[in-house]
PDB file of C-alpha atoms in Angstrom:
ATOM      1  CA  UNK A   1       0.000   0.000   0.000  1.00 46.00           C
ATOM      2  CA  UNK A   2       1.634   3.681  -1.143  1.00 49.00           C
ATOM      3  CA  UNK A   3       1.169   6.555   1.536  1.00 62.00           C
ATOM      4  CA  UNK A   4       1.176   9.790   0.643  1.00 82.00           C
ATOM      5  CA  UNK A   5       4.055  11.825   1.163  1.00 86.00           C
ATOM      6  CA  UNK A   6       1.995  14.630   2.188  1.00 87.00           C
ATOM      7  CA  UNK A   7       0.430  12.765   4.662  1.00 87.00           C
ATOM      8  CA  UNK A   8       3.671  11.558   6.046  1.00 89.00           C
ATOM      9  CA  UNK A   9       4.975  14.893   6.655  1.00 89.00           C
ATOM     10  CA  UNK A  10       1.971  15.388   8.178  1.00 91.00           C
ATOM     11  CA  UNK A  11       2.463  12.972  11.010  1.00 89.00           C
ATOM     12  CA  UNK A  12       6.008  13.581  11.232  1.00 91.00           C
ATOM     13  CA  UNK A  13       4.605  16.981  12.229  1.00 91.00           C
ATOM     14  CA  UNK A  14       2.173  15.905  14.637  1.00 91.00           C
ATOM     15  CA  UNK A  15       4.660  13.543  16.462  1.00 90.00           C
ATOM     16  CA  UNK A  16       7.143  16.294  16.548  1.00 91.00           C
ATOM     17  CA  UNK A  17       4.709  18.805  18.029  1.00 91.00           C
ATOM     18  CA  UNK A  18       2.530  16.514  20.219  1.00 90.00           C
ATOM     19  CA  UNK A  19       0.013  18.950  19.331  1.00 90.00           C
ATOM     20  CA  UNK A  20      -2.535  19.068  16.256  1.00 89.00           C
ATOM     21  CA  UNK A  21      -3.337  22.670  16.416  1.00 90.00           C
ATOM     22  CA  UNK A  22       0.809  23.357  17.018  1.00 92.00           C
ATOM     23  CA  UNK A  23       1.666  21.051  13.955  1.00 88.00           C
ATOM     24  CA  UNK A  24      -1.255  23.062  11.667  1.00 90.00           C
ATOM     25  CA  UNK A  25       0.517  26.397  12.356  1.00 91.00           C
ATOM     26  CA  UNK A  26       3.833  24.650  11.493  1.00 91.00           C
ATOM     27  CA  UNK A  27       2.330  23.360   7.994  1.00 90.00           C
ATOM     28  CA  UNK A  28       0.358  26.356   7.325  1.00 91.00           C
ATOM     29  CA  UNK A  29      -2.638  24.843   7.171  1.00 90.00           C
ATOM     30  CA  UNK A  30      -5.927  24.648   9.722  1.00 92.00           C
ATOM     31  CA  UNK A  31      -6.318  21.844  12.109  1.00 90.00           C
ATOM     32  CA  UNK A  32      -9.773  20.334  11.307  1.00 91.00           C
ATOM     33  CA  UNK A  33      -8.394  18.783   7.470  1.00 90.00           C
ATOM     34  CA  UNK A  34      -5.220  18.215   9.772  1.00 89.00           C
ATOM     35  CA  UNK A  35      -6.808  15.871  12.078  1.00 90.00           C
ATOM     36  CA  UNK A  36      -8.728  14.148   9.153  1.00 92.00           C
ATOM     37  CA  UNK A  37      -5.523  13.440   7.391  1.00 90.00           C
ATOM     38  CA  UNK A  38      -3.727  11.204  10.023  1.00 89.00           C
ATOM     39  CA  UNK A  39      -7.676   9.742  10.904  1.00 91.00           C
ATOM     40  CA  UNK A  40      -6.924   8.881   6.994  1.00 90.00           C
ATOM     41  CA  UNK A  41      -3.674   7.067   7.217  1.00 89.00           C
ATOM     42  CA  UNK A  42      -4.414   5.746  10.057  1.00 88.00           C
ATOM     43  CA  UNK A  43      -7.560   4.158   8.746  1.00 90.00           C
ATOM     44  CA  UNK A  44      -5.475   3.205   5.171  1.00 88.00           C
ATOM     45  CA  UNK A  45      -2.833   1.834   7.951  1.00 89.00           C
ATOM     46  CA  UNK A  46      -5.486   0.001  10.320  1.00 90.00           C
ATOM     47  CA  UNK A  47      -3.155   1.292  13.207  1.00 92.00           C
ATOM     48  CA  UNK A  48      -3.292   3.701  15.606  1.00 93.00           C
ATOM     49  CA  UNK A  49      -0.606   5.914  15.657  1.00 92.00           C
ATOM     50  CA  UNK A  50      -1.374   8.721  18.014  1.00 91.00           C
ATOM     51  CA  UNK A  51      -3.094   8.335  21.305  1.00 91.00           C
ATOM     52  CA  UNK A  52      -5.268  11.374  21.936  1.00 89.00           C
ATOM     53  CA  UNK A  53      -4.908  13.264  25.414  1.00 90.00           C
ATOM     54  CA  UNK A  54      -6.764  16.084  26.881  1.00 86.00           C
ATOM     55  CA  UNK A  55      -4.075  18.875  25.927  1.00 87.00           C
ATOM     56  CA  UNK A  56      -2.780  17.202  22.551  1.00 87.00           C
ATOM     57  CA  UNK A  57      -1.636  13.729  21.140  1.00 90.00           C
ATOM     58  CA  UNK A  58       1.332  11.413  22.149  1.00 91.00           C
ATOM     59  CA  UNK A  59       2.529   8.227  19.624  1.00 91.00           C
ATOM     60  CA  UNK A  60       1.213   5.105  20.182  1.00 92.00           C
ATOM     61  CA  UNK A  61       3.879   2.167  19.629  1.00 91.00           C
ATOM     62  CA  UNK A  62       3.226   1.856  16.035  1.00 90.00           C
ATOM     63  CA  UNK A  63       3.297   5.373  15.863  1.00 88.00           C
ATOM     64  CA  UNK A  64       7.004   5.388  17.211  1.00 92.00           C
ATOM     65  CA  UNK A  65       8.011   2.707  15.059  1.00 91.00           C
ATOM     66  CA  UNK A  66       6.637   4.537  12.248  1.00 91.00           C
ATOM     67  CA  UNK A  67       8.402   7.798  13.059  1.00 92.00           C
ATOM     68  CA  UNK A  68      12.203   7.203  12.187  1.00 91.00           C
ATOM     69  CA  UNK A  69      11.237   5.614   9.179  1.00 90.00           C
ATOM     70  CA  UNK A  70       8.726   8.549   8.160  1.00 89.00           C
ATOM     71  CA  UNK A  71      11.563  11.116   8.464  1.00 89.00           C
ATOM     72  CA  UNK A  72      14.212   8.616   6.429  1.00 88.00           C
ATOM     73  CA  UNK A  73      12.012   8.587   3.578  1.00 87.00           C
ATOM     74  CA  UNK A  74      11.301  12.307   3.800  1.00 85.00           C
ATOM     75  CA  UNK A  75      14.704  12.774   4.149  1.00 84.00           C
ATOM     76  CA  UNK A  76      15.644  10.886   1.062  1.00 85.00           C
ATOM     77  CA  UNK A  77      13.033  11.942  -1.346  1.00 82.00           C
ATOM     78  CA  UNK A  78      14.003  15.286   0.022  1.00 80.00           C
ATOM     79  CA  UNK A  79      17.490  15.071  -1.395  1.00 78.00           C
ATOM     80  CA  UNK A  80      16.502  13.247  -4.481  1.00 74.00           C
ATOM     81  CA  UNK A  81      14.189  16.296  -5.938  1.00 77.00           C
ATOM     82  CA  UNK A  82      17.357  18.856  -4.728  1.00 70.00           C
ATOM     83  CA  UNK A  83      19.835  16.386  -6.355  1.00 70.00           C
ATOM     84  CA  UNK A  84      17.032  16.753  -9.615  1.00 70.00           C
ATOM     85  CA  UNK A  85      16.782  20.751  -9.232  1.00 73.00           C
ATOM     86  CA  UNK A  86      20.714  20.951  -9.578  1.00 66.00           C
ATOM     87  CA  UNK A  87      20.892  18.823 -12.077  1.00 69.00           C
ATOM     88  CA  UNK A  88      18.267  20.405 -14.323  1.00 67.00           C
ATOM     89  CA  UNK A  89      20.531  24.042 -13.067  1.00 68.00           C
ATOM     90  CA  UNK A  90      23.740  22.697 -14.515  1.00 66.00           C
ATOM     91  CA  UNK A  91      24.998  22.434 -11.108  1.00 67.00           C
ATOM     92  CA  UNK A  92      25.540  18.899 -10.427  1.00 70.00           C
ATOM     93  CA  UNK A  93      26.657  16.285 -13.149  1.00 83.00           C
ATOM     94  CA  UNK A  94      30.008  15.250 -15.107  1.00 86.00           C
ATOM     95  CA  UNK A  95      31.450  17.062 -17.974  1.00 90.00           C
ATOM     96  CA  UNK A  96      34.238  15.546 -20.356  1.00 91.00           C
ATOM     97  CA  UNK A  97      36.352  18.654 -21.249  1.00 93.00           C
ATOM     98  CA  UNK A  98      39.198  18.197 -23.805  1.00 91.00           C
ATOM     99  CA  UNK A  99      42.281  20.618 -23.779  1.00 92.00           C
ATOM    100  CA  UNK A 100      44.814  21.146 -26.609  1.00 88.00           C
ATOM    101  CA  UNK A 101      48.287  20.435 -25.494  1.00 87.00           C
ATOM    102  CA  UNK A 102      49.479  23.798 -25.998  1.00 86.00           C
ATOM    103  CA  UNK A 103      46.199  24.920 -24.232  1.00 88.00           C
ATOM    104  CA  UNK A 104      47.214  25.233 -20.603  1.00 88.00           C
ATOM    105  CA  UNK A 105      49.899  27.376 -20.645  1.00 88.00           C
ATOM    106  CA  UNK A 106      47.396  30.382 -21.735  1.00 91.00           C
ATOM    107  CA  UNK A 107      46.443  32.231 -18.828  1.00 91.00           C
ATOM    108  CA  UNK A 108      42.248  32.306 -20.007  1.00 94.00           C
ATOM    109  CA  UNK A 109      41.983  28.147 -19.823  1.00 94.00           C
ATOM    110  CA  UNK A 110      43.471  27.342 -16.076  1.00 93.00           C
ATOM    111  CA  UNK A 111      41.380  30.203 -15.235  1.00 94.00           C
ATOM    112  CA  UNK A 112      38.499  28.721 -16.123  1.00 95.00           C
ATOM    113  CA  UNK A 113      38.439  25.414 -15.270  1.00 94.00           C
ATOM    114  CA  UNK A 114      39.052  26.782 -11.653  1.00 95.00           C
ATOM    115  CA  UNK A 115      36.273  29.032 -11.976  1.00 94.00           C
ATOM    116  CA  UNK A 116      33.963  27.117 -13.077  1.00 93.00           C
ATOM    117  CA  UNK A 117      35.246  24.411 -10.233  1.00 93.00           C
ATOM    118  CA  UNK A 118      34.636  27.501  -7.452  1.00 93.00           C
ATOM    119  CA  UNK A 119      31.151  27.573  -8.889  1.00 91.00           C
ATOM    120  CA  UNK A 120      30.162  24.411  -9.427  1.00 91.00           C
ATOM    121  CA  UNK A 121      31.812  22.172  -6.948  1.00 90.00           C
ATOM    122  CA  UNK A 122      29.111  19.979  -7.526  1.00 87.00           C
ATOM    123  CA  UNK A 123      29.822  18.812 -11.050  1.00 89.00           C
ATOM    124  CA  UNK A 124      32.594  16.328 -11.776  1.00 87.00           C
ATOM    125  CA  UNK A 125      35.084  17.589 -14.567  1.00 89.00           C
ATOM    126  CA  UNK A 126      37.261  14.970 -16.293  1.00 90.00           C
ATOM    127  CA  UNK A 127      40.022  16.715 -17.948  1.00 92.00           C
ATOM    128  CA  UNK A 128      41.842  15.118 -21.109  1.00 90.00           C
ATOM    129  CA  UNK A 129      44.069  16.379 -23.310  1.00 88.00           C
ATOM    130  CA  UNK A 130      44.006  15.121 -27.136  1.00 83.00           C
ATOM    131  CA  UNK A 131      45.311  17.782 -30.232  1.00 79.00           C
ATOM    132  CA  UNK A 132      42.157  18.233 -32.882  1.00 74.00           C
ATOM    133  CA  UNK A 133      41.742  15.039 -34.670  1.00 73.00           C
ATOM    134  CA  UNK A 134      41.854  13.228 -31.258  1.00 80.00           C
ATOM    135  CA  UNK A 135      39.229  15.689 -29.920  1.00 80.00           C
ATOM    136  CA  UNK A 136      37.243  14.834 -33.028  1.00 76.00           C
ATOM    137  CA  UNK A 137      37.163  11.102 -32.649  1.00 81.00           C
ATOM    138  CA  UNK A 138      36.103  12.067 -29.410  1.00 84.00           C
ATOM    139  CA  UNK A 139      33.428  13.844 -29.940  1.00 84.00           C
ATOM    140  CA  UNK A 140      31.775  11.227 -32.919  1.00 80.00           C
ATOM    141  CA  UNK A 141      31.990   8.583 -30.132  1.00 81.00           C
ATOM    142  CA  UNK A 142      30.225  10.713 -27.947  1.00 82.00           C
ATOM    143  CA  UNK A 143      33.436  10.571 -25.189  1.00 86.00           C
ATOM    144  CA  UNK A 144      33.406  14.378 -24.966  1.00 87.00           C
ATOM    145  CA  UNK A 145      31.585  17.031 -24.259  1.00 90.00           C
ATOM    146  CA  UNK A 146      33.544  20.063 -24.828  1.00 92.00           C
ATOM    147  CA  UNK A 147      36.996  21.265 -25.456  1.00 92.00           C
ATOM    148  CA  UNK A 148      39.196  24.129 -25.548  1.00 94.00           C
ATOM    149  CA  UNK A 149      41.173  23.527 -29.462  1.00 91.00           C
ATOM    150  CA  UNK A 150      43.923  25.222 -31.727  1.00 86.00           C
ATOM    151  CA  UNK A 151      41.841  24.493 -35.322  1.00 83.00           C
ATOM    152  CA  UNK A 152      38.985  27.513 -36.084  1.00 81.00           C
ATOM    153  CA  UNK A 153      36.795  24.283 -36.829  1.00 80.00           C
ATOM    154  CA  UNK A 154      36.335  20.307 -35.773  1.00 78.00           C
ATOM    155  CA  UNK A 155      35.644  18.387 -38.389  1.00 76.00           C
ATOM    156  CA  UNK A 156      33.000  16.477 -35.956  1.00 78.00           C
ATOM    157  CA  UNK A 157      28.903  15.605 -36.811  1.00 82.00           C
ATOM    158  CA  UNK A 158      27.170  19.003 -35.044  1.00 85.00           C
ATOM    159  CA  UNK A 159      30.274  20.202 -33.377  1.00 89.00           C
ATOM    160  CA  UNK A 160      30.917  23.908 -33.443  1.00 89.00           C
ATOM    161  CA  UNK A 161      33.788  26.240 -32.731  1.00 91.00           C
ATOM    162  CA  UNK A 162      33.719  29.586 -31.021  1.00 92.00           C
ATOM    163  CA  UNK A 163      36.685  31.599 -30.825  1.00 93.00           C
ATOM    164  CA  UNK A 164      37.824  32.578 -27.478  1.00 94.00           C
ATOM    165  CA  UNK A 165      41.701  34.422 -27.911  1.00 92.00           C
ATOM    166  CA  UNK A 166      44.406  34.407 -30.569  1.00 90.00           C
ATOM    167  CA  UNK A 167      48.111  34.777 -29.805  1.00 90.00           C
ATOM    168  CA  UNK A 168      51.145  35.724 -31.678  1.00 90.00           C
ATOM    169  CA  UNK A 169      53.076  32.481 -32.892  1.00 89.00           C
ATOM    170  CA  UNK A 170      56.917  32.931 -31.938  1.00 90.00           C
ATOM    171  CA  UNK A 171      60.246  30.463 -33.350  1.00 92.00           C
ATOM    172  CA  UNK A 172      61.694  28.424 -31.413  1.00 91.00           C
ATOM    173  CA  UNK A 173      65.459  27.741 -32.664  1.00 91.00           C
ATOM    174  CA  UNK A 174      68.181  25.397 -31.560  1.00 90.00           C
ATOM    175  CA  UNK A 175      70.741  27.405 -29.140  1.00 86.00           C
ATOM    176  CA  UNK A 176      73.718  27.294 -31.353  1.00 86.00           C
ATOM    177  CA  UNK A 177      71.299  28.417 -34.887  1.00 87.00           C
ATOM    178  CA  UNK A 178      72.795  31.415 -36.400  1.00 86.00           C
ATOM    179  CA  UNK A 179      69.725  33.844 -35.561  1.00 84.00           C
ATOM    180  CA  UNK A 180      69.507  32.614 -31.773  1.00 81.00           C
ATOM    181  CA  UNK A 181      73.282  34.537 -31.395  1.00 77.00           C
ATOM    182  CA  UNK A 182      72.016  37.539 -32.854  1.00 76.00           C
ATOM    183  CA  UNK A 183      69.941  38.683 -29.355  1.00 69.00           C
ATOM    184  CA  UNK A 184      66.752  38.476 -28.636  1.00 71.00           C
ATOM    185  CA  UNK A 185      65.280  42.449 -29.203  1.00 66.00           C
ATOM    186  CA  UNK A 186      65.259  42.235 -33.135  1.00 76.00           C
ATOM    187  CA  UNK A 187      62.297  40.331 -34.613  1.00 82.00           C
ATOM    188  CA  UNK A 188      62.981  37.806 -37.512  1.00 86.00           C
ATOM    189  CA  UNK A 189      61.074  36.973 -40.798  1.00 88.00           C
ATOM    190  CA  UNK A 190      59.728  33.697 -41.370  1.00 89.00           C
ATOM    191  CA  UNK A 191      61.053  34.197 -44.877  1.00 90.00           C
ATOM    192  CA  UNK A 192      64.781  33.626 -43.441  1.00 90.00           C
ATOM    193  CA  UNK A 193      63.936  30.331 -42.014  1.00 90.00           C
ATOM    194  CA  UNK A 194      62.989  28.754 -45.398  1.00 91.00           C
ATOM    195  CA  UNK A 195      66.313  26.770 -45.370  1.00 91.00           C
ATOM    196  CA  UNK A 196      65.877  25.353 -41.942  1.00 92.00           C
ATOM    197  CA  UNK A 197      63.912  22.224 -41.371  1.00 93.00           C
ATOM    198  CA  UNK A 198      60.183  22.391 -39.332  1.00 92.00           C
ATOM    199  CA  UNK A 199      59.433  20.333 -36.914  1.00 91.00           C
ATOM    200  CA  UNK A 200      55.455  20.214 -37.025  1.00 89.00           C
ATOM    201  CA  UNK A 201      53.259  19.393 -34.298  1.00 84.00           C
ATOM    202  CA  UNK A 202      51.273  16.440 -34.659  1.00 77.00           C
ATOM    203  CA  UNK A 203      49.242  15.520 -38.332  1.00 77.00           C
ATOM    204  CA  UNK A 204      47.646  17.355 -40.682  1.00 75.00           C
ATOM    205  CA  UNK A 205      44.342  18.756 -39.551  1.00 72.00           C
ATOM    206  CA  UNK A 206      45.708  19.738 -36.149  1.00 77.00           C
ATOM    207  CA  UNK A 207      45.774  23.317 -35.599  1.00 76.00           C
ATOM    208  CA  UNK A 208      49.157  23.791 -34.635  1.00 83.00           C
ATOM    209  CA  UNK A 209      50.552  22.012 -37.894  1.00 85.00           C
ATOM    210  CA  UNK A 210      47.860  23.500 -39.911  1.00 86.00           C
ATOM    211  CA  UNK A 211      48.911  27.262 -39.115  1.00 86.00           C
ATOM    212  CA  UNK A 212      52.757  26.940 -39.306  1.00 88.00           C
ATOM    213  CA  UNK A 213      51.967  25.554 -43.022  1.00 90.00           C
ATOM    214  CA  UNK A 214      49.446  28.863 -44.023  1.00 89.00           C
ATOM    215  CA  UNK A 215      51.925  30.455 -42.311  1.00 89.00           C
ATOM    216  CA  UNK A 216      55.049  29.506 -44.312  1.00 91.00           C
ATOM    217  CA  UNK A 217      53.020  29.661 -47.608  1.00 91.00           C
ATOM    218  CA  UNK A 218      51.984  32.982 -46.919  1.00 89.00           C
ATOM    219  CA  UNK A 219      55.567  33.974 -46.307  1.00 88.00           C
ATOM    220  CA  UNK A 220      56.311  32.619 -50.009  1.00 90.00           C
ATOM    221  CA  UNK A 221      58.023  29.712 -49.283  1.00 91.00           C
ATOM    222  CA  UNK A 222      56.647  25.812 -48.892  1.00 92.00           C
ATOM    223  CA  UNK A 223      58.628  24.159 -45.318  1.00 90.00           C
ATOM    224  CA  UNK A 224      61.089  21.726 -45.101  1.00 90.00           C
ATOM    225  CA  UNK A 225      59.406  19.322 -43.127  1.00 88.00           C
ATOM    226  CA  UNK A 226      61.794  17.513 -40.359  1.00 85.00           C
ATOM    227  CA  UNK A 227      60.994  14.787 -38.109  1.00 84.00           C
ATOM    228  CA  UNK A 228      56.907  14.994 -37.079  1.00 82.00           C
ATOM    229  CA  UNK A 229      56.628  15.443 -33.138  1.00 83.00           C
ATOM    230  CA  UNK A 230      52.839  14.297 -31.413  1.00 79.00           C
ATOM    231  CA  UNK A 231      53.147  16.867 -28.903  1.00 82.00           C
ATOM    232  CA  UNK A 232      54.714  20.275 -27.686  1.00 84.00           C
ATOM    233  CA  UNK A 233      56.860  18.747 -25.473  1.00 84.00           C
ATOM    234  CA  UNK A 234      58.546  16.241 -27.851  1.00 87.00           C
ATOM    235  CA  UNK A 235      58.450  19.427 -30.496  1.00 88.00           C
ATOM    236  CA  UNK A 236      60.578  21.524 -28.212  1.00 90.00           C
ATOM    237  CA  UNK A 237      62.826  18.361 -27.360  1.00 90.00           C
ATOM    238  CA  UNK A 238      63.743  17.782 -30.929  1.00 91.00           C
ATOM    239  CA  UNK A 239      64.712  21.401 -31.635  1.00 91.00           C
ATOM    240  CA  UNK A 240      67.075  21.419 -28.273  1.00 91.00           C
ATOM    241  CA  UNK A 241      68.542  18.329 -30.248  1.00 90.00           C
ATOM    242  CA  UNK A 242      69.358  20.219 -33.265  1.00 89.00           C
ATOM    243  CA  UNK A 243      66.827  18.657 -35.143  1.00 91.00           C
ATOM    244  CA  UNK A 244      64.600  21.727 -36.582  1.00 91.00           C
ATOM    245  CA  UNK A 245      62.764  24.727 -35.856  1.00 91.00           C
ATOM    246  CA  UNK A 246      59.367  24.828 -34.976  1.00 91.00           C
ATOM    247  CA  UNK A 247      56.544  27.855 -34.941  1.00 91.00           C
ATOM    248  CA  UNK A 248      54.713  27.885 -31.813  1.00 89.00           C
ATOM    249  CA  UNK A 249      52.741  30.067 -29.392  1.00 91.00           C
ATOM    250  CA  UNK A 250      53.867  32.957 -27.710  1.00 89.00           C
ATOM    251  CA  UNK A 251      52.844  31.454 -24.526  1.00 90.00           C
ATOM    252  CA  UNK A 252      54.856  28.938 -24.306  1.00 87.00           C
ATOM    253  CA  UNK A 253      58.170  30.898 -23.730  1.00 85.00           C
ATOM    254  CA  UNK A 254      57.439  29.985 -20.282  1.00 83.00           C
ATOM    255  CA  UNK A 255      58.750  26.761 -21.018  1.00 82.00           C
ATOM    256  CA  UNK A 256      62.645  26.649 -20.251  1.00 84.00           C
ATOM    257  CA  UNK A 257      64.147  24.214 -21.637  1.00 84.00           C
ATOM    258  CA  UNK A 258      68.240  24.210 -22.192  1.00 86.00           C
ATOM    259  CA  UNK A 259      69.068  24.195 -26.047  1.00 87.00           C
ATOM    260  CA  UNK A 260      66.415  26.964 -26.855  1.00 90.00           C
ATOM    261  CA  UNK A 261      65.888  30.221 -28.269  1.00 90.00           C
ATOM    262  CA  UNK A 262      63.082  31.691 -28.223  1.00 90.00           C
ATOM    263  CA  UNK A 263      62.561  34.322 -31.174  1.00 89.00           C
ATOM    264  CA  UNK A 264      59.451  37.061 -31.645  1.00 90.00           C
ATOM    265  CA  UNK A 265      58.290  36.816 -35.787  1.00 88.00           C
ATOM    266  CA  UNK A 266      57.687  40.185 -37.529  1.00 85.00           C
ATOM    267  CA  UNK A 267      54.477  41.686 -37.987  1.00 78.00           C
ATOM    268  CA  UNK A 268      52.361  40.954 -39.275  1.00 78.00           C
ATOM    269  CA  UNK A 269      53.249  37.383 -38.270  1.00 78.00           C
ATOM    270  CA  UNK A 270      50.756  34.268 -37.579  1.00 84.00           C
ATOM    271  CA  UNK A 271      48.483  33.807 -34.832  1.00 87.00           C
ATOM    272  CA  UNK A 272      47.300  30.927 -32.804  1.00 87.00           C
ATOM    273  CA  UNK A 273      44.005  30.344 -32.457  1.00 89.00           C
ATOM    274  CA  UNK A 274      42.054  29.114 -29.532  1.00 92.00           C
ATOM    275  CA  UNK A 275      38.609  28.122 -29.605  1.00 92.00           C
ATOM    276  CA  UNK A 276      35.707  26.553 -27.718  1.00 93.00           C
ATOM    277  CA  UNK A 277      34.239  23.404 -29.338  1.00 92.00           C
ATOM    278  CA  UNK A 278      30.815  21.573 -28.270  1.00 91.00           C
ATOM    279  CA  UNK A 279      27.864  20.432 -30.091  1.00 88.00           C
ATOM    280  CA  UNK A 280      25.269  23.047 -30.334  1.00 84.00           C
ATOM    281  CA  UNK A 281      22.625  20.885 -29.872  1.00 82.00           C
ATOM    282  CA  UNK A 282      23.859  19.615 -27.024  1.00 77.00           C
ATOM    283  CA  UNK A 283      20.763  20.249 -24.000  1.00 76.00           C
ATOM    284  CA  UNK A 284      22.959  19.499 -20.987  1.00 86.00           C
ATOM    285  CA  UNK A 285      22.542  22.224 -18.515  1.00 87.00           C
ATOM    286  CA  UNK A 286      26.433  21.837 -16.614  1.00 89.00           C
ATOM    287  CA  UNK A 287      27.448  21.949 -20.648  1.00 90.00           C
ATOM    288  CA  UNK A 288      25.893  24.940 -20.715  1.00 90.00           C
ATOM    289  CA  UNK A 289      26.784  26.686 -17.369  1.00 90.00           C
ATOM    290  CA  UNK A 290      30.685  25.636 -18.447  1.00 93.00           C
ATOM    291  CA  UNK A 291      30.242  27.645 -21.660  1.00 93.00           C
ATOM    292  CA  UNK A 292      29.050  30.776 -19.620  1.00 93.00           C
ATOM    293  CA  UNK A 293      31.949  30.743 -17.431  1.00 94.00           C
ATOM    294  CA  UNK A 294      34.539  30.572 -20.074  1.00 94.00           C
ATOM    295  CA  UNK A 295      32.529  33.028 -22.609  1.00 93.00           C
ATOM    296  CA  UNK A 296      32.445  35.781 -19.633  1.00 93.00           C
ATOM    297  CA  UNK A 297      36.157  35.278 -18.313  1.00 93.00           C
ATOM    298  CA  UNK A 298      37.274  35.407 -22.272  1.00 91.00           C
ATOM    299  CA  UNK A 299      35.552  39.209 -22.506  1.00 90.00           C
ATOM    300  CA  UNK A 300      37.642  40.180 -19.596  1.00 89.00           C
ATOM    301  CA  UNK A 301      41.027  38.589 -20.576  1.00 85.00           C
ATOM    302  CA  UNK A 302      42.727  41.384 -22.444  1.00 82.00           C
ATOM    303  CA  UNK A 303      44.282  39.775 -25.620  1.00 78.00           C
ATOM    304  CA  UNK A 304      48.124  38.517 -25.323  1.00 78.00           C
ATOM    305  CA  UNK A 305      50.407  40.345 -26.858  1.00 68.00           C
TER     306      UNK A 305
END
């Protein structure tokens, strides 16, 4: 037999006032359809619950069996609708966020996963990093929900791409290359790199690789293409080695490693692009709470330089 929720909040009430009148203030309500709810249940029980005294009502045994369980399942269907409000407010869930190698190192994308985090601490973020046709396969078997990416656009079913901040792409030279003894306050052309070898970063269709190619082209010259790296980190190790030169974000001069150069490119030189992808469609409420976190802390970010 079901029992009424209401009615069950009803005696809990009651019990916890030892007073009918008391309990009907309590639930806002008046004490005559009071009294003829728990008559109800305990008809529908065929137990009494409350013995009735001259100034108010004290349980019965049933009734104080009845009573911890009453407030348990109160309790619980209590949390499950909150658990349901936040959920249908974005504020609890999971949320599969991808992040382009390069990616962390710009101030704008630490910034907002720990935003977001502060705001949210609800929601369960699994980070993962993966360069643009990773990201893709990602997203087609539905193993990601968003992701901050180099490439203007994902080559993914319904996935689209909003931009968030470019930065100015810098050289990165072997220690002991010509230009690297020449100091560091004079910018370079990409034209007078045509003779050295690139070092890309990761395949074709990644934005990275992509952008140093337009990039060279546009500069009248097609690369010499050196040994392919999968990451920035392998990238930067080959050119330490002497094995290339590689075109890469301004940002990531933070990264010392021994064997470098860094060099600024002259204007106008080529930018790298960082975007926002997700699947417009997408309904999910966190998606969309993680998308008005990053939108509003990319209008504030002034742009690098």
């Amino acid at each position: 037999m079901a029992i009424d929720l209401a009615r069950l909040r009803y005696f809990v009430a009651v019990a916890e006032e030892g007073h009918i009148t008391r309990a009907a203030e309590r639930l806002d309500m008046q004490q005559p359809p009071l009294s003829r709810q728990i008559r109800l249940m305990e008809r529908e029980l065929k137990v009494q619950l409350f013995r009735r005294l001259p100034r108010g009502v004290e349980l019965t045994s049933a009734g104080h069996a009845l009573l911890p369980e009453a407030k348990s399942m109160l309790a619980r269907f209590d949390r499950a609708m909150e658990i349901t409000r936040r959920a249908a407010r974005g504020e609890q869930g999971s949320l599969c966020v991808g992040i382009a190698p390069t990616a962390p190192f710009i101030p704008l994308v630490p910034k907002s996963i720990r935003a977001f985090r502060e705001a949210f601490p609800m929601v369960s973020l699994v980070l993962e990093e993966g360069l643009s046709n990773e990201v893709v396969s990602k997203f087609d078997n539905d193993q990601m929900d968003v992701a901050f990416v180099r490439a203007p656009q994902v080559l993914a079913q319904g996935v689209v791409v909003t931009p968030l901040q470019e930065e100015p792409m810098i050289v990165a030279l072997p220690g002991n290359h010509p230009i690297a003894k020449r100091g560091k306050a004079q910018s370079i052309s990409l034209a007078s790199l045509a003779n050295d070898p690139f070092i890309l970063i990761g395949p074709q269709g990644t934005g990275l690789h992509d952008e140093t190619i337009a990039a060279c082209r546009a500069a009248g010259f097609m690369p010499k293409l050196g040994q392919p790296a999968p990451r920035i980190t392998s990238t930067l190790s080959l050119v330490a080695a002497g094995l290339g030169i590689a075109v890469i974000p301004s940002t990531m001069q933070s990264v010392r490693i021994a064997g470098i150069a860094y060099r600024r490119l002259r204007a106008p030189g080529p930018k790298a692009f960082l975007g926002l992808a997700f699947r417009r469609s997408d309904p999910s409420p966190v998606l969309k709470q993680f998308l008005n976190v990053v939108r509003s802390i990319a209008k504030s970010t002034p742009p690098i330089q």
